[in-house]
Amino acid sequence: MKTNAITLGALLALTVTGVSFAQQNSSMRSGGTTSIGKYSPSEFDSKNKQGAQAVAAVNATNAPLSQADQDLMKQVAMGGMMQLQVSQLAVDKASSEDVRKLAQAEVEEQTGLSAKLKEIASAKGVTLPTTPDAETQAMLTKMQGLSGAEFDRQYVQQSGVNGHEKLDRVMSKVESDAKDQSLKNLAKAAHPLVKTHLQVSRDELNQLAGSGSSR
């Protein structure tokens, strides 16, 4: 009887442990986030906060913008608008928690950048575009028709990688070509987080591709 009781107790302990381990794994896959790209959640949050603080600290001056600088400013605004609207959609539709967190970080990044652009534009009497262009509309229409893992992959590819590559080029151009100091300072402040989100998106896309091929 004593041996049977010990055996039964051991089996119960193993069963409880197995259930707990399975629940933990399921939570990590579906709800929990262990990393975003190659960053831990806390590291990623820290990068985003640093980037937001740098952008918010840029001072707007009322010095007039040249036509060339106005064009650069509008390129930043249009690129940011696309990133913002597609990412807002991804916050609602992404099936992966990692992708959703990436999208939320992008929404916060572009919201802060847009607010600072508007502040600078107002100080200089410049009117920024307020409606998405045809490219953004087409992207939104395409993404609205996707769901699940395919939505996640397309979002990370199109917005995370392609969108940030475009912003990376625009920020570099502003830093090198802009004559206005406010605009140049904004690009210098925003550029590091653009680079971070680009690298994280590339890493995340590789992880999604690996997950897809393993199924």
Short mmCIF file of C-alpha atoms in Angstrom, two decimals:
data_model
loop_
_atom_site.label_atom_id
_atom_site.label_comp_id
_atom_site.label_asym_id
_atom_site.label_seq_id
_atom_site.Cartn_x
_atom_site.Cartn_y
_atom_site.Cartn_z
CA MET A 1 0.00 0.00 0.00
CA LYS A 2 2.81 2.37 0.92
CA THR A 3 4.60 1.67 -2.40
CA ASN A 4 1.38 2.25 -4.35
CA ALA A 5 0.80 5.55 -2.53
CA ILE A 6 4.32 6.73 -3.37
CA THR A 7 3.89 5.70 -7.01
CA LEU A 8 0.54 7.47 -7.24
CA GLY A 9 2.01 10.58 -5.63
CA ALA A 10 4.90 10.60 -8.10
CA LEU A 11 2.54 10.25 -11.05
CA LEU A 12 0.38 13.12 -9.80
CA ALA A 13 3.45 15.31 -9.35
CA LEU A 14 4.65 14.54 -12.87
CA THR A 15 1.20 15.25 -14.28
CA VAL A 16 0.93 18.60 -12.51
CA THR A 17 4.44 19.54 -13.63
CA GLY A 18 3.67 18.56 -17.21
CA VAL A 19 0.46 20.59 -17.26
CA SER A 20 2.23 23.60 -15.77
CA PHE A 21 5.05 23.36 -18.32
CA ALA A 22 2.59 23.06 -21.21
CA GLN A 23 0.63 26.05 -19.96
CA GLN A 24 3.83 28.07 -19.65
CA ASN A 25 4.86 27.18 -23.21
CA SER A 26 1.41 27.99 -24.54
CA SER A 27 1.45 31.35 -22.77
CA MET A 28 4.85 32.17 -24.21
CA ARG A 29 3.70 31.30 -27.74
CA SER A 30 0.33 33.00 -27.72
CA GLY A 31 0.29 35.80 -25.15
CA GLY A 32 3.70 36.30 -23.58
CA THR A 33 6.56 38.11 -25.27
CA THR A 34 10.08 36.90 -24.64
CA SER A 35 11.75 39.14 -27.21
CA ILE A 36 11.08 41.68 -29.94
CA GLY A 37 13.65 40.95 -32.62
CA LYS A 38 16.79 40.38 -30.56
CA TYR A 39 15.79 42.75 -27.75
CA SER A 40 14.10 41.80 -24.50
CA PRO A 41 10.83 43.67 -23.93
CA SER A 42 12.50 45.94 -21.36
CA GLU A 43 15.42 46.72 -23.68
CA PHE A 44 13.03 47.50 -26.53
CA ASP A 45 10.91 49.74 -24.30
CA SER A 46 14.04 51.58 -23.19
CA LYS A 47 15.10 52.21 -26.80
CA ASN A 48 11.65 53.56 -27.64
CA LYS A 49 11.58 55.88 -24.61
CA GLN A 50 15.04 57.24 -25.42
CA GLY A 51 13.97 57.90 -29.01
CA ALA A 52 10.76 59.62 -27.94
CA GLN A 53 12.62 61.83 -25.47
CA ALA A 54 15.17 62.83 -28.09
CA VAL A 55 12.45 63.86 -30.57
CA ALA A 56 10.44 65.73 -27.93
CA ALA A 57 13.54 67.71 -26.93
CA VAL A 58 14.03 69.25 -30.40
CA ASN A 59 13.35 72.98 -30.42
CA ALA A 60 11.29 74.56 -33.20
CA THR A 61 12.45 77.90 -34.54
CA ASN A 62 10.50 80.36 -36.68
CA ALA A 63 13.26 80.71 -39.28
CA PRO A 64 11.66 80.26 -42.73
CA LEU A 65 12.26 77.05 -44.66
CA SER A 66 13.65 76.96 -48.17
CA GLN A 67 11.54 75.12 -50.75
CA ALA A 68 14.03 72.25 -50.69
CA ASP A 69 13.71 71.92 -46.91
CA GLN A 70 9.92 72.07 -47.15
CA ASP A 71 10.02 69.19 -49.63
CA LEU A 72 12.24 67.16 -47.28
CA MET A 73 9.92 67.87 -44.38
CA LYS A 74 6.92 66.69 -46.38
CA GLN A 75 8.75 63.49 -47.33
CA VAL A 76 9.30 62.74 -43.64
CA ALA A 77 5.63 63.54 -42.91
CA MET A 78 4.28 61.30 -45.69
CA GLY A 79 6.57 58.41 -44.80
CA GLY A 80 5.56 58.71 -41.16
CA MET A 81 1.86 58.85 -42.04
CA MET A 82 2.10 55.56 -43.91
CA GLN A 83 3.94 53.91 -41.03
CA LEU A 84 1.44 55.24 -38.51
CA GLN A 85 -1.74 54.19 -40.33
CA VAL A 86 -0.53 50.71 -41.29
CA SER A 87 0.77 50.16 -37.75
CA GLN A 88 -2.53 51.24 -36.20
CA LEU A 89 -4.15 48.53 -38.31
CA ALA A 90 -1.53 46.00 -37.18
CA VAL A 91 -2.17 46.74 -33.49
CA ASP A 92 -5.73 45.50 -34.07
CA LYS A 93 -5.09 42.68 -36.56
CA ALA A 94 -1.70 41.11 -35.78
CA SER A 95 -1.93 37.52 -34.52
CA SER A 96 1.59 37.50 -33.03
CA GLU A 97 2.11 39.32 -29.75
CA ASP A 98 5.64 40.27 -30.82
CA VAL A 99 4.32 41.82 -34.04
CA ARG A 100 1.62 43.65 -32.12
CA LYS A 101 4.20 45.12 -29.73
CA LEU A 102 6.35 46.17 -32.68
CA ALA A 103 3.32 47.84 -34.26
CA GLN A 104 2.43 49.60 -31.01
CA ALA A 105 5.98 50.92 -30.68
CA GLU A 106 5.76 52.18 -34.26
CA VAL A 107 2.47 53.95 -33.54
CA GLU A 108 4.07 55.68 -30.55
CA GLU A 109 7.19 56.58 -32.54
CA GLN A 110 5.28 58.07 -35.46
CA THR A 111 2.77 59.87 -33.22
CA GLY A 112 5.64 61.63 -31.45
CA LEU A 113 7.42 62.41 -34.71
CA SER A 114 4.21 63.74 -36.28
CA ALA A 115 3.56 66.01 -33.29
CA LYS A 116 7.05 67.48 -33.49
CA LEU A 117 6.79 67.94 -37.27
CA LYS A 118 3.52 69.82 -36.78
CA GLU A 119 5.13 71.98 -34.10
CA ILE A 120 8.03 72.88 -36.40
CA ALA A 121 5.71 73.42 -39.38
CA SER A 122 3.46 75.71 -37.34
CA ALA A 123 6.43 77.78 -36.17
CA LYS A 124 7.57 78.21 -39.77
CA GLY A 125 4.18 78.70 -41.41
CA VAL A 126 4.39 75.47 -43.43
CA THR A 127 1.34 73.32 -44.22
CA LEU A 128 1.94 69.58 -43.96
CA PRO A 129 -0.08 66.91 -45.81
CA THR A 130 -3.03 65.66 -43.75
CA THR A 131 -4.36 62.83 -45.93
CA PRO A 132 -2.62 59.62 -47.00
CA ASP A 133 -1.29 59.39 -50.54
CA ALA A 134 -2.25 56.73 -53.09
CA GLU A 135 0.60 54.43 -52.01
CA THR A 136 -0.57 54.46 -48.40
CA GLN A 137 -4.19 53.88 -49.41
CA ALA A 138 -3.19 50.91 -51.56
CA MET A 139 -1.13 49.46 -48.71
CA LEU A 140 -4.01 49.82 -46.25
CA THR A 141 -6.44 48.17 -48.67
CA LYS A 142 -4.06 45.27 -49.20
CA MET A 143 -3.41 44.77 -45.48
CA GLN A 144 -7.10 44.94 -44.58
CA GLY A 145 -7.64 41.90 -46.80
CA LEU A 146 -5.08 39.78 -44.92
CA SER A 147 -5.24 37.97 -41.60
CA GLY A 148 -3.29 35.65 -39.32
CA ALA A 149 0.32 34.75 -40.03
CA GLU A 150 0.16 36.19 -43.55
CA PHE A 151 -0.89 39.57 -42.17
CA ASP A 152 1.98 39.46 -39.67
CA ARG A 153 4.57 38.64 -42.34
CA GLN A 154 3.31 41.28 -44.75
CA TYR A 155 3.17 43.96 -42.05
CA VAL A 156 6.72 43.27 -40.89
CA GLN A 157 7.99 43.11 -44.48
CA GLN A 158 6.14 46.11 -45.89
CA SER A 159 6.05 48.48 -42.93
CA GLY A 160 8.74 47.12 -40.63
CA VAL A 161 11.45 46.54 -43.24
CA ASN A 162 10.51 48.38 -46.46
CA GLY A 163 8.94 51.35 -44.69
CA HIS A 164 11.90 51.82 -42.37
CA GLU A 165 14.39 51.45 -45.20
CA LYS A 166 12.60 54.33 -46.92
CA LEU A 167 12.57 56.42 -43.73
CA ASP A 168 16.23 55.60 -43.15
CA ARG A 169 17.10 57.04 -46.56
CA VAL A 170 14.93 60.13 -46.00
CA MET A 171 16.43 60.80 -42.56
CA SER A 172 19.94 60.47 -43.98
CA LYS A 173 19.06 62.93 -46.73
CA VAL A 174 17.62 65.43 -44.25
CA GLU A 175 20.69 65.15 -42.04
CA SER A 176 23.05 65.77 -44.96
CA ASP A 177 21.06 68.20 -47.14
CA ALA A 178 18.72 70.23 -44.91
CA LYS A 179 19.77 73.80 -44.23
CA ASP A 180 17.32 74.47 -41.39
CA GLN A 181 18.73 73.53 -38.00
CA SER A 182 15.39 72.47 -36.47
CA LEU A 183 14.74 70.06 -39.32
CA LYS A 184 18.27 68.74 -39.21
CA ASN A 185 18.10 68.26 -35.43
CA LEU A 186 14.80 66.42 -35.76
CA ALA A 187 16.29 63.96 -38.25
CA LYS A 188 19.30 63.40 -35.99
CA ALA A 189 17.00 62.78 -33.02
CA ALA A 190 14.60 60.44 -34.84
CA HIS A 191 17.07 58.51 -36.97
CA PRO A 192 18.49 56.15 -34.29
CA LEU A 193 15.04 54.77 -33.45
CA VAL A 194 14.26 54.36 -37.16
CA LYS A 195 17.42 52.26 -37.43
CA THR A 196 16.48 50.27 -34.33
CA HIS A 197 12.99 49.51 -35.66
CA LEU A 198 14.47 48.52 -39.01
CA GLN A 199 16.86 46.03 -37.42
CA VAL A 200 14.17 44.65 -35.10
CA SER A 201 11.83 44.22 -38.07
CA ARG A 202 14.49 42.34 -40.04
CA ASP A 203 15.10 40.06 -37.06
CA GLU A 204 11.37 39.55 -36.53
CA LEU A 205 10.85 38.74 -40.22
CA ASN A 206 13.54 36.07 -40.00
CA GLN A 207 11.83 34.60 -36.94
CA LEU A 208 8.46 34.57 -38.68
CA ALA A 209 9.99 32.88 -41.72
CA GLY A 210 11.59 30.25 -39.47
CA SER A 211 8.31 29.68 -37.64
CA GLY A 212 6.46 29.26 -40.95
CA SER A 213 8.95 26.75 -42.35
CA SER A 214 8.91 24.66 -39.14
CA ARG A 215 5.15 24.06 -39.33
#
